[in-house]
Amino acid sequence: MTKFIFITGGVVSGLGKGILAASTGALIKAREKKVTMLKFDPYFNLDAGTMSPYQHGEVFVLKDGTETDLDLGHYERFLDQDLTGLSNVTSGKIYSSVISKERKGEYLGATVQMIPHVTNEIKRALFNLAEQSNADVLVAEVGGTVGDIEGLPFLEAIRQVRLDLNGKDVFYVHTTLVPFLETSGEQKTKPTQHSVRELRSIGIQPDVIVCRSRTPMTKQMREKVALFCDVGIEGVISLPDLDSIYQVPLFLEEAGYGEILSRFLGFQGEPNLEKWQDLSQILREEKPPVKIGIVGKYVGMKDTYLSVIEALRHSCLKNRVDLKVQWIPSEKLEGEGNLNLLLSLDGIIVPGGFDRRGVEGKINAIKFARENGIPFLGLCLGMQCAVIEFARNVCGLKKANSTEFDPETPFPVIDLLKGQEKVKRKGGTMRLGAYPCKVKKGSMASEAYGSDLVWERHRHRYEVNGDFLSLLEEKGLTVSGIYPKQGLAEIVEIPGHPFFLGSQFHPEFTSRPGRPNPLFDSFVKAAKRRANQSWKS
Ligand code: GLN
C-alpha cells in the first residue's frame, strides 16, 4: 500500500514549495523507501510545452518526452531518479479526459460535475501513478496557492483521499510565509493563521506547517502558530532562507521534520544522509570563483534557465569552485562594441531558445569565444548558432542561417528535416525526450562521457542540415555525436580549442547534485583552468 504526502502552499507563491516537496522526497528516500512524486498544476494547458518561460520559468523535459513544469526538475534532481509523464497532472489533462469520457457516453446519463467526476479523475491520476510506480510513498504537490479558484478541485480531491483510505496513510504538509515587518521589527504569523484557516475550511487539517521566513523563527512564534493552527509544536517547522537549495533536506532533518516522517512511515533505523552532508560540507568551504557568462534572450528571469544554472552548480560543487554567473542579454552583443567584455569570463554558455530575437548577438559571442580560446558550451539553439557561425566565418558561407530565422537563406545549415512538416500546431510537435547518441572516440565528448553511447533529452524542431556536414567537418568542426538511426548531428566540437562544444540535446536536464552531467563537468573544468591561468598571469 502506498502512503501519500500532500504538499500545499499558502499566502504567496514562490515560497519554494517545489523544493520542500523535493526535499520531502529526498528525506524519504534516505529512509530506504521507494518514493515517487507528482505535481498537480491547476492550469488549463495540457502540458507546459506551450507556456512562455518568460512567464512561467523553464519547460523541463522528462526522458519520455513530457514537457513539464520546472518543479519536476527539482524532483528528479533531489531524488536522483527519472520520472515519467504520469508525474505531472494539469487541469488541462483532467478536463480533457473528463470531456472525452462524456462524449463516449462513459458517464451513463449522469450530469457531469466538478464533484465527483472531476475530483474522481484527479484521484484516478494519483492512484494510477501509485500503482504504476509501486512506490511506498507518493509525494504530491498542489501547484498554486490555497484560495486560488482553479486549485479547488485538486484540494477537494486530496481531502477525499484521507476518507478513501480510512484516515490512514495520508499526511498533509502546508507551507506558508512568515513575513518580517521592518516597522515593528518582528515576524508576523497572521498570514499563516489565515492561510491555515482557509485550508481547514476546505476540510484539510495540516499535520505539519513549514513556515518560510528570511531568518529563523523563535520558539514563541512557533508556539503561536501551533496554538492557532491546531498543530503540535514539533509540527511547526521554521525554514529560513538558506544559501543553497541543496542545504534544505539536511536543515529540515535537523529541524525535526525527518523524525516526523519516520513516524509516519513507521521507519526505525537511521536515515542515510551522507550525500546531503557531503554537499553541505562542500558548500561551506571557501572556493575560488569561476565566472560564467550566459548569453540569452531572457536573461534576468532566473527561472528561465533553471536547469542550466543547476547543472553548472552541480559541476562547480564537484570541481570545488564558486559559481559566479554573469547574465548577458544577447541583443547587447549585436554590434561589435561590447564583445571585449567577454574576455573577463572563464566560460560562455549559449542556452536554448526559440525565434530570431537576439540570435545575431549569440553568434557574435560564439565567434569571440572560438577566436579567443574562451571555453564555450552551446545548448540546442546554442549549438545551432555555433554551426551557423562556423559556416559563415570559417567555411565562407556568408549568409548561412537556420531556416527558423531566415527561411530564404541560400545556405540553410540548420533546417527542418526533409519531409518534416512546416509547423502548424505548436503543442507537443517537437523532437522530444531521450534519444541515443553515439559518441566519437578520441573526442572531447568521449573524454567527458567516458562512454560511446549516451542518452540525452531533446526539445527542438530544427537539425543540422546533413548536406553541409562534410564541408563543416573538412574545415575543422568535428561532429562528435550522432543519432545513429537518422545520422543526425548531436554534438559538434572544435579540436584543439580549450573547450568548444555544442549539443543538439539539453544535457542540463540529466544533471544531478553529486553526479553532474559530464558535458557541464568538462566545461567547468576548462573554465577552472582558464580562471587559474588568469589568476597567475
Ligand atoms: N529553436 C530551435 C529549434 O527548434 C532550438 C530549440 C531549443 O533551443 N530548445 O530547433
mmCIF file with all atom_site columns, C-alpha atoms in Angstrom, residues 48-164:
data_model
loop_
_atom_site.group_PDB
_atom_site.id
_atom_site.type_symbol
_atom_site.label_atom_id
_atom_site.label_alt_id
_atom_site.label_comp_id
_atom_site.label_asym_id
_atom_site.label_entity_id
_atom_site.label_seq_id
_atom_site.pdbx_PDB_ins_code
_atom_site.Cartn_x
_atom_site.Cartn_y
_atom_site.Cartn_z
_atom_site.occupancy
_atom_site.B_iso_or_equiv
_atom_site.pdbx_formal_charge
_atom_site.auth_seq_id
_atom_site.auth_comp_id
_atom_site.auth_asym_id
_atom_site.auth_atom_id
_atom_site.pdbx_PDB_model_num
ATOM 1   C CA . ALA A 1 48  ? 3.930   23.210 -20.015 1.00 0.00 ? 48  ALA A CA 1
ATOM 2   C CA . GLY A 1 49  ? 5.245   22.957 -23.600 1.00 0.00 ? 49  GLY A CA 1
ATOM 3   C CA . THR A 1 50  ? 3.238   25.894 -24.892 1.00 0.00 ? 50  THR A CA 1
ATOM 4   C CA . MET A 1 51  ? 3.977   28.180 -21.951 1.00 0.00 ? 51  MET A CA 1
ATOM 5   C CA . SER A 1 52  ? 6.435   31.054 -22.167 1.00 0.00 ? 52  SER A CA 1
ATOM 6   C CA . PRO A 1 53  ? 9.492   30.508 -19.985 1.00 0.00 ? 53  PRO A CA 1
ATOM 7   C CA . TYR A 1 54  ? 9.403   34.260 -19.528 1.00 0.00 ? 54  TYR A CA 1
ATOM 8   C CA . GLN A 1 55  ? 6.169   33.963 -17.536 1.00 0.00 ? 55  GLN A CA 1
ATOM 9   C CA . HIS A 1 56  ? 6.388   30.524 -16.063 1.00 0.00 ? 56  HIS A CA 1
ATOM 10  C CA . GLY A 1 57  ? 10.051  29.559 -15.882 1.00 0.00 ? 57  GLY A CA 1
ATOM 11  C CA . GLU A 1 58  ? 11.751  26.896 -17.944 1.00 0.00 ? 58  GLU A CA 1
ATOM 12  C CA . VAL A 1 59  ? 9.961   23.976 -19.546 1.00 0.00 ? 59  VAL A CA 1
ATOM 13  C CA . PHE A 1 60  ? 11.515  20.830 -18.107 1.00 0.00 ? 60  PHE A CA 1
ATOM 14  C CA . VAL A 1 61  ? 11.614  17.735 -20.321 1.00 0.00 ? 61  VAL A CA 1
ATOM 15  C CA . LEU A 1 62  ? 11.334  14.189 -18.977 1.00 0.00 ? 62  LEU A CA 1
ATOM 16  C CA . LYS A 1 63  ? 13.006  11.235 -20.641 1.00 0.00 ? 63  LYS A CA 1
ATOM 17  C CA . ASP A 1 64  ? 9.678   10.085 -22.102 1.00 0.00 ? 64  ASP A CA 1
ATOM 18  C CA . GLY A 1 65  ? 9.375   13.485 -23.772 1.00 0.00 ? 65  GLY A CA 1
ATOM 19  C CA . THR A 1 66  ? 6.734   15.028 -21.497 1.00 0.00 ? 66  THR A CA 1
ATOM 20  C CA . GLU A 1 67  ? 7.145   18.791 -21.254 1.00 0.00 ? 67  GLU A CA 1
ATOM 21  C CA . THR A 1 68  ? 6.579   19.747 -17.647 1.00 0.00 ? 68  THR A CA 1
ATOM 22  C CA . ASP A 1 69  ? 6.681   22.384 -15.001 1.00 0.00 ? 69  ASP A CA 1
ATOM 23  C CA . LEU A 1 70  ? 10.162  23.192 -13.670 1.00 0.00 ? 70  LEU A CA 1
ATOM 24  C CA . ASP A 1 71  ? 9.349   21.602 -10.303 1.00 0.00 ? 71  ASP A CA 1
ATOM 25  C CA . LEU A 1 72  ? 9.694   18.187 -11.937 1.00 0.00 ? 72  LEU A CA 1
ATOM 26  C CA . GLY A 1 73  ? 13.341  19.148 -12.481 1.00 0.00 ? 73  GLY A CA 1
ATOM 27  C CA . HIS A 1 74  ? 13.742  19.723 -8.734  1.00 0.00 ? 74  HIS A CA 1
ATOM 28  C CA . TYR A 1 75  ? 12.107  16.369 -8.020  1.00 0.00 ? 75  TYR A CA 1
ATOM 29  C CA . GLU A 1 76  ? 14.417  14.480 -10.369 1.00 0.00 ? 76  GLU A CA 1
ATOM 30  C CA . ARG A 1 77  ? 17.487  16.269 -9.038  1.00 0.00 ? 77  ARG A CA 1
ATOM 31  C CA . PHE A 1 78  ? 16.657  15.784 -5.356  1.00 0.00 ? 78  PHE A CA 1
ATOM 32  C CA . LEU A 1 79  ? 15.587  12.154 -5.762  1.00 0.00 ? 79  LEU A CA 1
ATOM 33  C CA . ASP A 1 80  ? 18.273  11.375 -8.342  1.00 0.00 ? 80  ASP A CA 1
ATOM 34  C CA . GLN A 1 81  ? 15.557  9.460  -10.123 1.00 0.00 ? 81  GLN A CA 1
ATOM 35  C CA . ASP A 1 82  ? 13.883  9.714  -13.544 1.00 0.00 ? 82  ASP A CA 1
ATOM 36  C CA . LEU A 1 83  ? 10.151  10.366 -13.579 1.00 0.00 ? 83  LEU A CA 1
ATOM 37  C CA . THR A 1 84  ? 7.545   9.896  -16.313 1.00 0.00 ? 84  THR A CA 1
ATOM 38  C CA . GLY A 1 85  ? 4.662   11.937 -17.659 1.00 0.00 ? 85  GLY A CA 1
ATOM 39  C CA . LEU A 1 86  ? 2.373   10.350 -15.043 1.00 0.00 ? 86  LEU A CA 1
ATOM 40  C CA . SER A 1 87  ? 4.070   12.664 -12.537 1.00 0.00 ? 87  SER A CA 1
ATOM 41  C CA . ASN A 1 88  ? 2.665   15.880 -13.987 1.00 0.00 ? 88  ASN A CA 1
ATOM 42  C CA . VAL A 1 89  ? -1.107  16.284 -13.979 1.00 0.00 ? 89  VAL A CA 1
ATOM 43  C CA . THR A 1 90  ? -2.578  19.557 -15.224 1.00 0.00 ? 90  THR A CA 1
ATOM 44  C CA . SER A 1 91  ? -6.170  20.779 -15.192 1.00 0.00 ? 91  SER A CA 1
ATOM 45  C CA . GLY A 1 92  ? -5.922  20.623 -18.962 1.00 0.00 ? 92  GLY A CA 1
ATOM 46  C CA . LYS A 1 93  ? -5.269  16.874 -18.864 1.00 0.00 ? 93  LYS A CA 1
ATOM 47  C CA . ILE A 1 94  ? -8.003  16.246 -16.271 1.00 0.00 ? 94  ILE A CA 1
ATOM 48  C CA . TYR A 1 95  ? -10.725 18.243 -18.007 1.00 0.00 ? 95  TYR A CA 1
ATOM 49  C CA . SER A 1 96  ? -9.882  16.969 -21.454 1.00 0.00 ? 96  SER A CA 1
ATOM 50  C CA . SER A 1 97  ? -10.131 13.425 -20.185 1.00 0.00 ? 97  SER A CA 1
ATOM 51  C CA . VAL A 1 98  ? -13.477 14.122 -18.453 1.00 0.00 ? 98  VAL A CA 1
ATOM 52  C CA . ILE A 1 99  ? -14.891 15.706 -21.599 1.00 0.00 ? 99  ILE A CA 1
ATOM 53  C CA . SER A 1 100 ? -13.709 12.901 -23.830 1.00 0.00 ? 100 SER A CA 1
ATOM 54  C CA . LYS A 1 101 ? -15.306 10.343 -21.477 1.00 0.00 ? 101 LYS A CA 1
ATOM 55  C CA . GLU A 1 102 ? -18.541 12.339 -21.562 1.00 0.00 ? 102 GLU A CA 1
ATOM 56  C CA . ARG A 1 103 ? -18.530 12.223 -25.383 1.00 0.00 ? 103 ARG A CA 1
ATOM 57  C CA . LYS A 1 104 ? -18.013 8.493  -25.312 1.00 0.00 ? 104 LYS A CA 1
ATOM 58  C CA . GLY A 1 105 ? -21.007 8.155  -23.002 1.00 0.00 ? 105 GLY A CA 1
ATOM 59  C CA . GLU A 1 106 ? -18.965 6.689  -20.183 1.00 0.00 ? 106 GLU A CA 1
ATOM 60  C CA . TYR A 1 107 ? -20.924 8.551  -17.508 1.00 0.00 ? 107 TYR A CA 1
ATOM 61  C CA . LEU A 1 108 ? -24.103 6.595  -18.297 1.00 0.00 ? 108 LEU A CA 1
ATOM 62  C CA . GLY A 1 109 ? -26.507 9.508  -18.365 1.00 0.00 ? 109 GLY A CA 1
ATOM 63  C CA . ALA A 1 110 ? -25.180 11.255 -15.263 1.00 0.00 ? 110 ALA A CA 1
ATOM 64  C CA . THR A 1 111 ? -24.872 15.024 -15.065 1.00 0.00 ? 111 THR A CA 1
ATOM 65  C CA . VAL A 1 112 ? -21.117 15.509 -15.275 1.00 0.00 ? 112 VAL A CA 1
ATOM 66  C CA . GLN A 1 113 ? -19.972 17.657 -12.363 1.00 0.00 ? 113 GLN A CA 1
ATOM 67  C CA . MET A 1 114 ? -16.922 19.000 -10.582 1.00 0.00 ? 114 MET A CA 1
ATOM 68  C CA . ILE A 1 115 ? -17.632 16.642 -7.699  1.00 0.00 ? 115 ILE A CA 1
ATOM 69  C CA . PRO A 1 116 ? -17.455 13.690 -8.185  1.00 0.00 ? 116 PRO A CA 1
ATOM 70  C CA . HIS A 1 117 ? -16.394 13.477 -11.853 1.00 0.00 ? 117 HIS A CA 1
ATOM 71  C CA . VAL A 1 118 ? -13.528 15.915 -11.978 1.00 0.00 ? 118 VAL A CA 1
ATOM 72  C CA . THR A 1 119 ? -12.314 15.026 -8.492  1.00 0.00 ? 119 THR A CA 1
ATOM 73  C CA . ASN A 1 120 ? -12.503 11.305 -9.338  1.00 0.00 ? 120 ASN A CA 1
ATOM 74  C CA . GLU A 1 121 ? -10.413 11.917 -12.432 1.00 0.00 ? 121 GLU A CA 1
ATOM 75  C CA . ILE A 1 122 ? -7.794  13.684 -10.302 1.00 0.00 ? 122 ILE A CA 1
ATOM 76  C CA . LYS A 1 123 ? -7.743  10.812 -7.804  1.00 0.00 ? 123 LYS A CA 1
ATOM 77  C CA . ARG A 1 124 ? -7.516  8.300  -10.653 1.00 0.00 ? 124 ARG A CA 1
ATOM 78  C CA . ALA A 1 125 ? -4.325  10.012 -11.866 1.00 0.00 ? 125 ALA A CA 1
ATOM 79  C CA . LEU A 1 126 ? -2.932  9.909  -8.326  1.00 0.00 ? 126 LEU A CA 1
ATOM 80  C CA . PHE A 1 127 ? -3.766  6.258  -7.660  1.00 0.00 ? 127 PHE A CA 1
ATOM 81  C CA . ASN A 1 128 ? -2.641  5.265  -11.130 1.00 0.00 ? 128 ASN A CA 1
ATOM 82  C CA . LEU A 1 129 ? 0.827   6.707  -10.505 1.00 0.00 ? 129 LEU A CA 1
ATOM 83  C CA . ALA A 1 130 ? 0.938   4.988  -7.094  1.00 0.00 ? 130 ALA A CA 1
ATOM 84  C CA . GLU A 1 131 ? 0.119   1.677  -8.736  1.00 0.00 ? 131 GLU A CA 1
ATOM 85  C CA . GLN A 1 132 ? 2.386   2.001  -11.778 1.00 0.00 ? 132 GLN A CA 1
ATOM 86  C CA . SER A 1 133 ? 5.368   3.147  -9.747  1.00 0.00 ? 133 SER A CA 1
ATOM 87  C CA . ASN A 1 134 ? 4.862   0.615  -6.996  1.00 0.00 ? 134 ASN A CA 1
ATOM 88  C CA . ALA A 1 135 ? 6.130   3.276  -4.600  1.00 0.00 ? 135 ALA A CA 1
ATOM 89  C CA . ASP A 1 136 ? 5.992   3.044  -0.813  1.00 0.00 ? 136 ASP A CA 1
ATOM 90  C CA . VAL A 1 137 ? 5.337   6.764  -0.690  1.00 0.00 ? 137 VAL A CA 1
ATOM 91  C CA . LEU A 1 138 ? 3.914   9.233  -3.177  1.00 0.00 ? 138 LEU A CA 1
ATOM 92  C CA . VAL A 1 139 ? 4.619   12.911 -2.510  1.00 0.00 ? 139 VAL A CA 1
ATOM 93  C CA . ALA A 1 140 ? 2.127   15.116 -4.374  1.00 0.00 ? 140 ALA A CA 1
ATOM 94  C CA . GLU A 1 141 ? 2.431   18.872 -4.592  1.00 0.00 ? 141 GLU A CA 1
ATOM 95  C CA . VAL A 1 142 ? -0.564  21.031 -5.451  1.00 0.00 ? 142 VAL A CA 1
ATOM 96  C CA . GLY A 1 143 ? 0.587   23.979 -7.567  1.00 0.00 ? 143 GLY A CA 1
ATOM 97  C CA . GLY A 1 144 ? -0.608  27.495 -6.807  1.00 0.00 ? 144 GLY A CA 1
ATOM 98  C CA . THR A 1 145 ? -1.777  28.910 -3.502  1.00 0.00 ? 145 THR A CA 1
ATOM 99  C CA . VAL A 1 146 ? -4.673  27.890 -1.262  1.00 0.00 ? 146 VAL A CA 1
ATOM 100 C CA . GLY A 1 147 ? -7.558  30.188 -2.111  1.00 0.00 ? 147 GLY A CA 1
ATOM 101 C CA . ASP A 1 148 ? -6.986  30.130 -5.890  1.00 0.00 ? 148 ASP A CA 1
ATOM 102 C CA . ILE A 1 149 ? -10.237 29.232 -7.648  1.00 0.00 ? 149 ILE A CA 1
ATOM 103 C CA . GLU A 1 150 ? -8.578  26.856 -10.108 1.00 0.00 ? 150 GLU A CA 1
ATOM 104 C CA . GLY A 1 151 ? -6.844  24.888 -7.358  1.00 0.00 ? 151 GLY A CA 1
ATOM 105 C CA . LEU A 1 152 ? -10.090 23.974 -5.549  1.00 0.00 ? 152 LEU A CA 1
ATOM 106 C CA . PRO A 1 153 ? -10.856 20.681 -7.347  1.00 0.00 ? 153 PRO A CA 1
ATOM 107 C CA . PHE A 1 154 ? -7.346  19.422 -6.538  1.00 0.00 ? 154 PHE A CA 1
ATOM 108 C CA . LEU A 1 155 ? -7.651  20.345 -2.865  1.00 0.00 ? 155 LEU A CA 1
ATOM 109 C CA . GLU A 1 156 ? -11.079 18.724 -2.705  1.00 0.00 ? 156 GLU A CA 1
ATOM 110 C CA . ALA A 1 157 ? -9.645  15.571 -4.297  1.00 0.00 ? 157 ALA A CA 1
ATOM 111 C CA . ILE A 1 158 ? -6.737  15.316 -1.862  1.00 0.00 ? 158 ILE A CA 1
ATOM 112 C CA . ARG A 1 159 ? -9.159  15.917 1.020   1.00 0.00 ? 159 ARG A CA 1
ATOM 113 C CA . GLN A 1 160 ? -11.214 12.946 -0.149  1.00 0.00 ? 160 GLN A CA 1
ATOM 114 C CA . VAL A 1 161 ? -8.133  10.716 -0.254  1.00 0.00 ? 161 VAL A CA 1
ATOM 115 C CA . ARG A 1 162 ? -7.933  10.680 3.538   1.00 0.00 ? 162 ARG A CA 1
ATOM 116 C CA . LEU A 1 163 ? -11.548 9.479  3.650   1.00 0.00 ? 163 LEU A CA 1
ATOM 117 C CA . ASP A 1 164 ? -10.949 6.924  0.899   1.00 0.00 ? 164 ASP A CA 1
#
